[in-house]
C-alpha cells in the first residue's frame, strides 16, 4: 500500500481548508451519520465508517462554490466521520439503563461523558500521528480509500470530466440506496412484509434430540453492513454462527446433557424450563443465557491476543513518536504538513478534560450514600484508570484501525476488557472502603468504562482521518480542530437519539418501550452483564472459560490457515466471537451481504471501470445503512409522539408465511436490481 493516492493535489490550487461552511456542513452530516450508526449499533452491534459517503456528499454540495477545494471537502468528511464514530459510545451507555440505574439518558451528563472522553481521544492520538500514520507503514484502508475519493472528485485543475460524472453518480447511488432501504423498511413497518423469517426445530434422537433454530432477517441496513465488512470477516462470523447454533445450542439442550448437568449439580438454564418446552423457548433461552457468555469468552481471548500481537509494534511506534517530537523541537520551523496542535495546547485540553471527568465522578459519588464516603478514592482511582487505560487503548485502537480499518477494528473487545478491569478494580475499592456491592458500584464502573470507551472509539477513527489528511497534504492542526468539532457535534445528538429509541422500543433487559420491540444492543448487554457478574460475584466464569478455550483454538486455526495460504485466507477470531454472540437472523444477513459484495467486486474486477465500480459499491452499502437507520429513528419519533406502537401499520398484527415469503422474494429481487443498476452506472462514468 503506497502513501500517495493516484492523483495528488495540485500545488497551485488556493488553500481553503478550515472554513465555517465546511464545519457547518460537516456537523449536519455528523448528525445524520450519528443517528444512522446509533440505530445500527443498537440493532446489530456494528457501526460503519462514514468518511467516504460524507466526502461524496460534501463534494456534490460544495461544488456550488467556485473556490471549494479538496482540503475543504476533507474538513467536512473529518467532522462527519468523527461525529458518526462517536455513536459507538452506545456500546456502553445503554448498560446504565439495563442495570436499572438510569431510566433514560440525562442530557448533559451523557453529553459531557462523550465530549470529555472524545476530546481525550483526539489529544491522546495527536502524539501518535507521526509514528502510526506517517512512519508506521500501516495500510489504513479506509483512510486511503477516502483520500482516493477526495482526489478523484474534488474541484481542481486536475479534475477530469469522468471525475465530475463519478461524483454526481456517487451521490445518486447513495440517495437511491437510502430511498430503497427506507421504502422497504416502511413496508416492513406496515406489516406488508415480515421483518425476518425464523424456524426453530427439535432434532431427532439420533442427533441428540436437542433444539436449534435458523433465522434470516430482511433488512437492507444489514445487507450494506455485510458488504462493508468483507468476505473474510463475513465467513468468520458464519463460522461463529455454526459453532453457536449447530453445535453449542443443540448440545446444551439435548436430554442427555441436561440429565448429566442435573446429576452433577452443574447449573443450567435448560434444567429450569418446563419439561417438553417448545423448541423456540428452549433454544432461544439457552442461547441468550449461556451460549452468549461463551461468545463473550471468545471475544475476550481474541481481544487479549490482539493486544499481545500489538505490543512490539506499539512500543516501537511510541518510541518513534517521542524521538520525532524531540527532532521537531530542535529543528525550528515545521513544514505545514507536520504542524500538529502545539503540545502545550494538547496538554491543556487533556488536563481540562480530566478535571471535567473528575467533577462528573465526584458528582456521581456524592449523589449516592453508598459511595459518598469514598469520593476521593473513587475519583483519584477513576482518573488514573482513564489516563493509563485511556492512552493505552488510544494507541491500540489507532494501530488496529491502521491495520484493518476502523469498521473492522475490534474496539468492542477493548471495551469488554475495560469493563472487566474496571469491575475488578471496583471489587478492590469495596474491600478497602468496606462498601456493599450495590447497583451504584456497578453504575460507577460503567461510567468510567464509558469514558474510556469514548477515548477508544475516537482514537480508532481519528488516525484513519489523519491518514486521509496526510495523503491529500492537509494541515494537521486544522484537521485536529475539525476532529474536536466533530466530537462535540456527535455528543450533542447521541442522548437525544438514545432517549427516543429507548422510549419507542426499549433495550434488551431494560424497561419496555411503547412498541415493546427491544433493541438487542449486544455490546451494552454483554458489558452490563459482565459488570453485574464480576461485582455481584455470580458471573458464569465456567461458560466464559469454555468460550475462552474455543477462542484459543480459533486463534491457532487462524494462524495455521494464514501460514498455509500465505495470508490469502484468514479466520479473524474476533469476528468468530461476534458471530457466536449476535442473533442468528442478524448474522445470516451480514454473511449474505459479505457474499453479495464479494460477488459484485469479483464480477467487475476485470472491467475497465473496476475501481469506480468498487467505490460505487461502498456508496451503495452506505446508502442502504443510512436510509433504513434514519427511517427507523424517525419511526421512533412518531411512536413516541403518537403513543402508537405501530403508526405505519397497513395490515393486522401477526406474521404469516405469505408475508415472509413475499418479503424474501422482494428483498432478493431488489438486491439483484440494485447491484445491477450500480454496475451499469459505474460503466457509464
XYZ file of C-alpha atoms in Angstrom:
685
model
C 0.000 0.000 0.000
C 1.534 3.331 -1.024
C 1.290 6.574 0.880
C 0.360 8.605 -2.181
C -3.024 8.482 -3.915
C -3.235 8.113 -7.666
C -3.537 11.861 -8.243
C -2.007 14.093 -5.588
C -3.492 17.575 -5.096
C -2.157 20.193 -7.447
C 0.237 22.605 -5.745
C -1.161 25.692 -7.488
C -4.656 25.418 -6.009
C -5.533 28.103 -3.460
C -5.578 26.552 0.012
C -9.056 26.835 1.550
C -9.315 24.323 4.368
C -10.921 25.058 7.739
C -13.972 27.187 6.852
C -17.254 27.939 8.574
C -19.274 26.419 5.717
C -17.204 23.220 5.910
C -17.716 22.953 9.675
C -21.468 23.607 9.396
C -21.938 21.056 6.604
C -19.758 18.585 8.485
C -21.877 18.999 11.640
C -25.097 18.457 9.687
C -23.724 15.269 8.137
C -22.407 14.217 11.553
C -25.989 14.366 12.864
C -27.171 12.127 10.001
C -24.404 9.541 10.340
C -24.533 9.580 14.145
C -28.260 8.806 14.018
C -27.725 6.022 11.474
C -24.803 4.491 13.357
C -26.621 4.718 16.695
C -29.530 2.658 15.405
C -27.298 0.161 13.575
C -25.061 -0.278 16.613
C -28.016 -0.898 18.925
C -29.577 -3.311 16.455
C -26.598 -5.459 15.499
C -23.547 -4.238 17.424
C -21.815 -2.860 14.328
C -21.145 0.651 13.057
C -19.859 1.753 9.662
C -17.181 4.230 8.624
C -18.918 7.291 7.174
C -15.863 9.031 5.701
C -16.444 8.034 2.071
C -20.189 8.846 1.788
C -19.555 12.092 3.690
C -16.806 13.030 1.223
C -19.047 12.306 -1.781
C -21.936 14.340 -0.366
C -19.589 17.187 0.530
C -18.110 17.351 -2.961
C -21.572 17.419 -4.520
C -22.796 20.249 -2.252
C -19.665 22.409 -2.071
C -19.334 22.268 -5.862
C -21.727 25.234 -5.975
C -18.868 27.344 -4.554
C -16.278 28.076 -7.228
C -13.459 28.293 -4.678
C -14.112 24.962 -2.912
C -11.044 22.725 -2.588
C -10.088 19.172 -1.760
C -8.970 20.297 1.707
C -12.315 21.893 2.486
C -14.103 18.700 1.449
C -11.711 16.801 3.673
C -12.680 19.034 6.612
C -16.357 18.176 6.028
C -15.520 14.487 5.816
C -13.451 14.667 9.012
C -16.197 16.337 11.078
C -18.891 13.992 9.745
C -16.761 10.890 10.165
C -15.761 11.522 13.766
C -19.317 12.529 14.659
C -20.545 9.204 13.307
C -17.780 7.350 15.156
C -18.876 8.992 18.407
C -22.062 6.911 18.203
C -20.056 3.839 19.264
C -20.449 5.072 22.845
C -23.809 3.292 22.668
C -21.863 0.064 23.194
C -21.646 1.105 26.876
C -24.121 3.855 27.849
C -27.339 1.764 27.490
C -25.871 -0.540 30.116
C -26.799 2.078 32.728
C -30.444 1.623 31.731
C -30.118 -2.151 31.608
C -28.808 -2.341 35.187
C -31.654 -0.084 36.309
C -29.533 2.912 37.307
C -30.922 5.231 34.635
C -34.469 5.203 33.303
C -33.422 7.442 30.420
C -30.303 9.281 29.291
C -29.750 12.565 31.183
C -28.741 15.051 28.508
C -25.821 16.975 29.970
C -24.311 14.049 31.828
C -24.369 11.935 28.668
C -23.017 14.794 26.531
C -20.143 15.539 28.917
C -19.136 11.878 29.146
C -18.939 11.828 25.330
C -17.209 15.211 24.996
C -14.550 14.737 27.682
C -13.778 11.173 26.590
C -13.907 12.071 22.891
C -11.615 15.093 23.163
C -9.168 12.961 25.160
C -9.313 10.504 22.259
C -8.212 13.359 19.965
C -5.459 14.672 22.249
C -4.140 11.200 23.066
C -3.935 10.334 19.366
C -2.095 13.533 18.318
C 1.316 12.349 19.656
C 0.765 9.086 17.777
C 0.181 10.687 14.355
C 3.769 10.650 13.127
C 4.581 7.185 14.478
C 1.427 5.409 13.356
C 0.299 7.477 10.351
C 3.412 8.911 8.710
C 6.090 6.351 9.564
C 4.048 3.382 10.729
C 3.841 1.594 7.389
C 0.228 0.661 8.118
C -2.275 0.358 5.236
C -5.144 2.419 6.763
C -7.579 1.013 4.150
C -10.465 3.413 4.807
C -8.184 6.461 5.100
C -6.501 5.672 1.778
C -9.865 4.977 0.119
C -11.286 8.291 1.374
C -8.213 10.132 0.071
C -8.675 8.456 -3.308
C -12.332 9.526 -3.462
C -11.451 13.102 -2.482
C -8.614 13.313 -5.003
C -10.756 11.983 -7.851
C -13.850 14.050 -7.130
C -12.752 17.418 -5.689
C -12.625 20.582 -7.757
C -9.200 21.395 -9.081
C -7.163 21.906 -12.209
C -6.508 18.184 -12.439
C -10.162 17.165 -12.380
C -11.429 15.322 -15.448
C -14.890 15.114 -16.913
C -15.121 11.473 -15.763
C -14.377 12.582 -12.189
C -17.270 15.036 -12.330
C -19.562 12.276 -13.611
C -18.381 9.874 -10.910
C -19.044 12.407 -8.189
C -22.576 13.050 -9.448
C -23.258 9.333 -9.929
C -21.917 8.554 -6.468
C -24.357 10.965 -4.854
C -27.267 9.372 -6.726
C -26.115 5.911 -5.676
C -26.150 6.962 -2.001
C -29.582 8.597 -2.370
C -31.082 5.674 -4.314
C -29.760 3.131 -1.836
C -31.177 5.176 1.043
C -34.605 5.554 -0.620
C -34.909 1.840 -1.455
C -33.761 0.848 2.037
C -36.167 3.260 3.744
C -39.034 2.266 1.428
C -38.607 -1.419 2.191
C -38.397 -0.628 5.927
C -41.691 1.288 5.583
C -43.370 -1.792 4.094
C -41.988 -3.914 6.941
C -43.306 -1.376 9.457
C -46.641 -1.559 7.623
C -46.645 -5.369 8.081
C -46.767 -5.918 4.320
C -43.506 -7.882 4.627
C -42.212 -9.778 7.660
C -39.089 -8.387 9.342
C -37.469 -11.814 9.461
C -38.092 -15.475 8.790
C -37.174 -17.858 11.612
C -37.683 -21.542 12.279
C -36.946 -23.496 15.460
C -36.812 -27.293 15.494
C -36.103 -30.183 17.813
C -33.517 -32.546 16.416
C -34.185 -36.290 16.163
C -32.847 -38.557 18.892
C -30.132 -39.802 16.518
C -28.696 -36.273 16.504
C -29.006 -35.786 20.262
C -32.597 -34.603 20.494
C -31.648 -31.013 21.290
C -33.211 -27.861 19.893
C -31.869 -25.275 17.467
C -33.067 -22.668 15.035
C -32.237 -20.688 11.950
C -33.211 -17.162 11.034
C -32.981 -14.715 8.175
C -33.556 -11.019 8.690
C -34.771 -8.837 5.813
C -33.043 -5.511 6.457
C -31.094 -3.593 3.845
C -29.009 -1.915 6.551
C -27.610 -5.340 7.450
C -27.003 -6.148 3.782
C -24.999 -2.930 3.462
C -23.070 -3.625 6.654
C -22.221 -7.097 5.356
C -20.905 -5.614 2.098
C -18.607 -3.295 4.067
C -17.163 -5.892 6.452
C -15.968 -8.054 3.553
C -15.887 -11.772 2.798
C -13.183 -12.800 5.282
C -14.972 -11.271 8.266
C -18.359 -12.440 6.981
C -17.256 -16.075 6.676
C -15.653 -15.905 10.113
C -18.987 -14.731 11.509
C -20.669 -17.632 9.702
C -18.239 -19.983 11.431
C -19.208 -18.450 14.776
C -22.885 -18.850 13.894
C -22.353 -22.554 13.125
C -20.451 -23.078 16.387
C -23.276 -21.458 18.337
C -26.406 -22.800 16.672
C -25.268 -26.090 15.113
C -23.068 -27.256 17.991
C -23.389 -25.360 21.303
C -27.172 -24.862 21.429
C -28.079 -28.443 20.346
C -25.615 -29.938 22.842
C -26.769 -27.800 25.785
C -30.448 -28.521 25.039
C -30.123 -32.281 24.492
C -31.839 -34.513 27.087
C -28.578 -36.361 27.790
C -26.691 -33.146 28.532
C -29.494 -31.806 30.731
C -29.616 -35.084 32.677
C -25.840 -35.118 33.128
C -25.742 -31.489 34.305
C -28.562 -32.159 36.767
C -26.876 -35.290 38.138
C -23.610 -33.435 38.701
C -25.174 -30.329 40.221
C -23.932 -28.038 37.437
C -26.209 -25.026 36.884
C -28.012 -24.885 33.561
C -30.883 -22.711 32.414
C -32.299 -25.684 30.487
C -32.951 -27.544 33.765
C -35.199 -24.705 34.970
C -37.547 -24.843 31.970
C -40.711 -26.908 31.881
C -40.221 -30.497 30.639
C -41.188 -30.658 26.982
C -40.643 -26.937 26.436
C -41.144 -25.780 22.867
C -38.095 -25.731 20.603
C -38.149 -21.924 20.337
C -38.264 -21.373 24.104
C -35.589 -23.981 24.790
C -33.118 -22.933 22.075
C -33.503 -19.149 22.402
C -33.299 -19.197 26.219
C -30.150 -21.357 26.276
C -28.521 -19.228 23.572
C -29.372 -15.951 25.311
C -28.403 -17.007 28.838
C -25.473 -19.362 28.233
C -24.150 -19.567 24.687
C -23.763 -15.789 24.515
C -21.445 -15.940 27.516
C -19.304 -18.411 25.593
C -19.216 -15.854 22.782
C -18.017 -13.290 25.328
C -15.164 -15.648 26.218
C -14.205 -15.961 22.545
C -14.266 -12.172 22.134
C -12.234 -11.600 25.306
C -9.471 -14.036 24.364
C -9.359 -12.660 20.809
C -9.013 -9.118 22.150
C -6.194 -10.128 24.518
C -4.410 -11.925 21.674
C -4.717 -8.824 19.512
C -3.156 -6.704 22.264
C -0.285 -9.162 22.677
C 0.462 -9.076 18.951
C 0.426 -5.283 19.003
C 2.782 -4.893 21.989
C 6.023 -4.821 19.979
C 4.875 -2.501 17.168
C 3.149 -0.278 19.711
C 6.264 0.228 21.850
C 8.309 0.911 18.725
C 5.715 3.400 17.470
C 5.609 5.331 20.734
C 9.418 5.489 20.854
C 9.441 6.830 17.296
C 6.827 9.459 18.196
C 8.892 10.731 21.139
C 12.055 10.836 19.052
C 10.259 12.683 16.242
C 8.911 15.220 18.726
C 12.425 15.924 20.023
C 13.690 16.381 16.456
C 10.873 18.814 15.658
C 11.645 20.848 18.770
C 15.288 21.146 17.714
C 14.503 21.904 14.085
C 12.774 25.294 14.348
C 10.015 25.971 11.780
C 7.982 22.932 10.824
C 6.692 22.110 7.377
C 2.969 22.882 7.131
C 2.052 19.198 6.767
C 3.826 18.474 10.077
C 2.115 21.166 12.154
C 0.040 19.461 14.853
C -1.822 21.363 17.550
C 1.046 22.612 19.802
C 1.843 20.163 22.565
C 1.184 22.731 25.313
C -2.374 23.206 23.996
C -2.774 19.422 23.735
C -1.675 19.106 27.362
C -4.016 21.908 28.432
C -7.006 20.323 26.680
C -6.174 16.958 28.243
C -5.949 18.440 31.740
C -9.211 20.356 31.245
C -10.953 17.134 30.176
C -9.555 15.244 33.161
C -10.770 17.981 35.514
C -14.214 17.718 33.922
C -14.159 13.936 34.281
C -13.157 14.338 37.923
C -16.196 16.563 38.527
C -18.506 14.001 36.859
C -17.152 11.174 39.002
C -17.264 13.288 42.184
C -20.831 14.417 41.455
C -21.877 10.811 40.898
C -20.182 9.565 44.085
C -21.512 12.409 46.240
C -25.035 11.765 44.995
C -25.022 8.185 46.317
C -24.935 7.414 50.055
C -23.038 4.177 49.461
C -20.176 5.914 47.624
C -20.122 9.384 49.186
C -17.624 8.483 51.911
C -15.136 7.145 49.351
C -15.346 10.011 46.850
C -11.635 10.881 46.938
C -10.590 7.253 46.438
C -13.064 6.726 43.609
C -12.220 9.967 41.786
C -8.461 9.502 42.121
C -8.611 5.883 41.032
C -11.006 6.711 38.207
C -8.746 9.432 36.806
C -5.648 7.226 36.977
C -7.606 4.497 35.214
C -8.776 6.887 32.479
C -5.248 8.221 31.875
C -3.420 4.888 31.844
C -6.015 2.681 30.193
C -7.278 5.541 28.006
C -3.875 6.272 26.466
C -3.196 2.560 26.023
C -6.477 1.968 24.194
C -5.933 5.114 22.085
C -2.651 3.675 20.853
C -4.020 0.154 20.470
C -7.184 1.197 18.639
C -5.261 3.606 16.419
C -2.886 0.832 15.446
C -5.711 -1.629 14.828
C -7.571 0.929 12.696
C -4.425 1.371 10.619
C -4.012 -2.358 10.274
C -7.548 -3.500 9.399
C -9.696 -0.345 9.163
C -11.973 1.478 11.589
C -15.076 -0.576 10.764
C -13.282 -3.881 11.377
C -11.229 -2.717 14.360
C -12.274 -4.779 17.411
C -12.900 -1.751 19.622
C -15.749 -3.566 21.375
C -13.232 -6.173 22.521
C -11.270 -3.379 24.176
C -14.489 -2.252 25.856
C -15.091 -5.734 27.210
C -11.601 -5.867 28.683
C -12.036 -2.356 30.076
C -15.244 -3.226 31.958
C -13.739 -6.414 33.393
C -10.677 -4.488 34.623
C -12.850 -1.651 35.971
C -15.145 -4.116 37.748
C -12.218 -5.967 39.318
C -10.764 -2.649 40.499
C -14.145 -1.748 41.982
C -14.025 -5.001 43.923
C -10.729 -3.778 45.377
C -12.356 -0.475 46.305
C -15.170 -2.385 48.006
C -12.620 -4.250 50.095
C -10.636 -1.121 51.012
C -13.658 1.007 51.879
C -15.883 -1.763 53.223
C -18.675 -0.936 50.767
C -21.510 -3.269 49.768
C -21.772 -4.453 46.150
C -24.920 -2.472 45.326
C -26.065 -1.070 41.924
C -24.258 2.247 42.451
C -20.902 0.432 42.325
C -21.849 -1.247 39.044
C -23.043 2.090 37.644
C -19.767 3.803 38.620
C -17.776 1.099 36.808
C -19.959 1.567 33.700
C -19.491 5.367 33.704
C -15.700 5.079 33.956
C -15.753 2.458 31.192
C -17.954 4.705 29.030
C -15.341 7.474 29.268
C -12.506 5.104 28.339
C -14.625 3.723 25.512
C -15.181 7.243 24.155
C -11.394 7.675 24.108
C -11.050 4.360 22.263
C -13.644 4.932 19.541
C -12.431 8.443 18.721
C -8.772 7.416 18.567
C -9.897 4.497 16.393
C -11.423 6.944 13.885
C -9.048 9.911 14.248
C -5.906 8.255 12.991
C -7.820 6.969 9.944
C -8.889 10.562 9.209
C -5.360 11.851 9.817
C -4.107 9.340 7.241
C -6.536 10.819 4.726
C -5.215 14.274 5.621
C -1.620 13.187 5.158
C -2.357 11.793 1.689
C -4.092 14.966 0.479
C -1.451 17.207 2.108
C -3.768 18.755 4.704
C -2.615 20.818 7.674
C -2.731 18.534 10.738
C -3.683 21.168 13.322
C -6.646 22.303 11.221
C -7.814 18.727 10.819
C -7.383 18.052 14.542
C -9.516 21.120 15.260
C -12.184 19.706 12.949
C -11.960 16.415 14.843
C -12.807 18.179 18.108
C -15.750 19.941 16.438
C -16.991 16.546 15.195
C -16.783 15.079 18.702
C -18.956 17.868 20.083
C -21.481 17.593 17.229
C -21.876 13.849 17.723
C -22.044 14.145 21.518
C -24.942 16.625 21.371
C -27.039 14.256 19.249
C -26.441 10.909 20.948
C -28.537 11.319 24.148
C -31.465 12.676 22.120
C -31.483 9.643 19.829
C -30.917 7.211 22.699
C -33.857 8.638 24.639
C -36.046 8.453 21.541
C -35.160 4.819 20.817
C -35.447 3.884 24.496
C -38.961 5.309 24.779
C -40.113 3.829 21.472
C -38.539 0.357 21.537
C -36.587 -0.130 24.776
C -33.397 -2.136 25.201
C -32.987 -5.807 25.951
C -33.101 -6.246 29.734
C -34.287 -2.669 30.325
C -37.732 -1.040 30.663
C -40.252 -1.945 27.972
C -40.768 0.641 25.208
C -44.069 1.711 23.695
C -43.658 -0.731 20.808
C -42.183 -3.477 23.043
C -39.612 -4.367 20.372
C -36.413 -4.082 22.416
C -33.195 -3.360 20.572
C -30.563 -6.032 21.219
C -27.712 -3.578 21.983
C -25.412 -6.635 22.084
C -22.235 -4.983 23.411
C -24.082 -2.961 26.055
C -25.962 -6.110 27.124
C -22.709 -8.028 27.460
C -20.802 -5.231 29.179
C -23.561 -4.601 31.734
C -23.864 -8.353 32.382
C -20.107 -8.604 32.942
C -20.140 -5.663 35.350
C -23.026 -7.145 37.341
C -21.485 -10.600 37.329
C -17.974 -9.551 38.391
C -19.096 -7.162 41.133
C -22.027 -9.321 42.268
C -19.914 -12.475 42.262
C -22.388 -14.549 40.219
C -20.786 -14.402 36.783
C -20.749 -17.765 34.979
C -16.984 -17.931 34.658
C -17.295 -21.570 33.586
C -19.153 -20.597 30.407
C -16.747 -17.735 29.709
C -13.906 -20.218 30.264
C -15.369 -22.606 27.692
C -15.633 -19.691 25.255
C -12.044 -18.697 26.037
C -10.890 -22.227 25.219
C -12.823 -22.105 21.937
C -11.218 -18.727 21.235
C -7.744 -20.169 21.813
C -8.455 -22.966 19.329
C -9.697 -20.406 16.785
C -6.501 -18.378 17.218
C -4.463 -21.497 16.415
C -6.679 -22.251 13.405
C -6.300 -18.668 12.162
C -2.517 -18.838 12.465
C -2.392 -22.195 10.662
C -4.739 -21.058 7.893
C -2.800 -17.830 7.453
C 0.507 -19.701 7.189
C -0.832 -22.416 4.887
C -2.347 -19.935 2.413
C 0.414 -17.293 2.800
C -2.040 -14.704 4.069
C -4.716 -15.251 1.428
C -7.177 -16.799 3.892
C -7.842 -15.844 7.499
C -10.236 -16.676 10.323
C -10.398 -13.462 12.401
C -11.065 -14.661 15.985
C -12.987 -11.526 16.970
C -15.314 -11.922 14.006
C -15.968 -15.530 15.032
C -16.848 -14.310 18.530
C -19.253 -11.710 17.125
C -20.948 -14.416 15.017
C -21.227 -16.522 18.163
C -22.769 -13.599 20.049
C -25.154 -11.880 17.605
C -28.702 -13.189 16.941
C -28.716 -15.793 14.182
C -31.037 -13.799 11.902
C -28.677 -10.825 12.050
C -25.502 -12.813 11.417
C -27.100 -14.664 8.500
C -27.838 -11.466 6.599
C -24.433 -9.990 7.403
C -22.919 -13.082 5.795
C -25.255 -12.715 2.798
C -24.170 -9.080 2.443
C -20.490 -10.040 2.599
C -21.001 -12.689 -0.096
C -23.006 -10.283 -2.290
C -20.263 -7.687 -2.008
C -17.624 -10.265 -2.897
C -19.592 -11.488 -5.932
C -20.117 -7.903 -7.109
C -16.433 -6.975 -6.718
C -15.349 -10.182 -8.453
C -17.767 -9.553 -11.347
C -16.281 -6.120 -12.072
C -12.651 -6.962 -11.244
C -11.521 -7.323 -14.869
C -13.569 -4.461 -16.319
C -12.180 -1.034 -17.216
C -14.383 0.538 -14.520
C -13.310 -1.804 -11.691
C -12.042 0.970 -9.378
C -15.078 3.171 -9.979
C -17.413 0.207 -9.515
C -15.774 -0.754 -6.241
C -16.222 2.765 -4.886
C -19.833 2.812 -6.073
C -20.442 -0.463 -4.239
C -19.225 1.098 -0.997
C -21.510 4.092 -1.566
C -24.494 1.804 -2.217
C -23.819 -0.084 1.019
C -23.550 3.190 2.933
C -26.813 4.450 1.439
C -28.609 1.230 2.404
C -27.472 1.652 6.007
C -28.326 5.346 6.224
C -31.787 5.034 4.641
C -33.162 2.291 6.875
C -31.481 3.594 10.015
C -32.821 7.135 9.601
C -36.294 5.819 8.792
C -36.345 3.762 11.977
C -35.084 6.686 14.059
C -37.903 8.762 12.533
C -40.321 5.910 13.299
C -39.225 6.051 16.930
C -40.098 9.751 16.962
C -43.552 9.043 15.532
C -44.159 6.234 18.052
C -43.239 8.479 20.976
C -45.217 11.490 19.734
C -48.367 9.475 18.937
C -48.020 6.802 21.653
C -48.871 4.307 18.906
C -46.680 1.210 18.798
C -47.327 0.628 15.079
C -48.012 4.020 13.464
C -47.450 2.788 9.893
C -49.374 -0.481 10.160
C -51.340 -1.290 6.996
C -52.292 -4.866 7.902
C -53.388 -6.556 11.154
C -50.751 -7.828 13.573
C -49.347 -11.297 13.115
C -46.596 -12.550 10.812
C -47.733 -15.031 8.184
C -45.874 -17.240 5.773
C -47.078 -15.190 2.783
C -45.556 -12.062 4.375
C -42.294 -13.920 4.998
C -42.076 -15.487 1.551
C -43.062 -12.335 -0.303
C -40.609 -10.349 1.799
C -37.752 -12.699 0.946
C -38.653 -12.638 -2.752
C -38.900 -8.833 -2.984
C -35.731 -8.416 -0.908
C -33.796 -10.723 -3.251
C -35.121 -9.019 -6.399
C -34.302 -5.526 -5.066
C -30.805 -6.642 -4.070
C -30.080 -8.004 -7.543
C -31.607 -4.921 -9.190
C -29.558 -2.505 -7.059
C -26.238 -4.215 -7.749
C -27.033 -4.453 -11.474
C -28.007 -0.777 -11.569
C -24.829 0.300 -9.769
C -22.736 -1.787 -12.153
C -24.436 -0.078 -15.091
C -23.853 3.403 -13.685
C -20.211 2.589 -12.996
C -19.736 1.500 -16.619
C -21.017 4.884 -17.843
C -18.664 7.019 -15.740
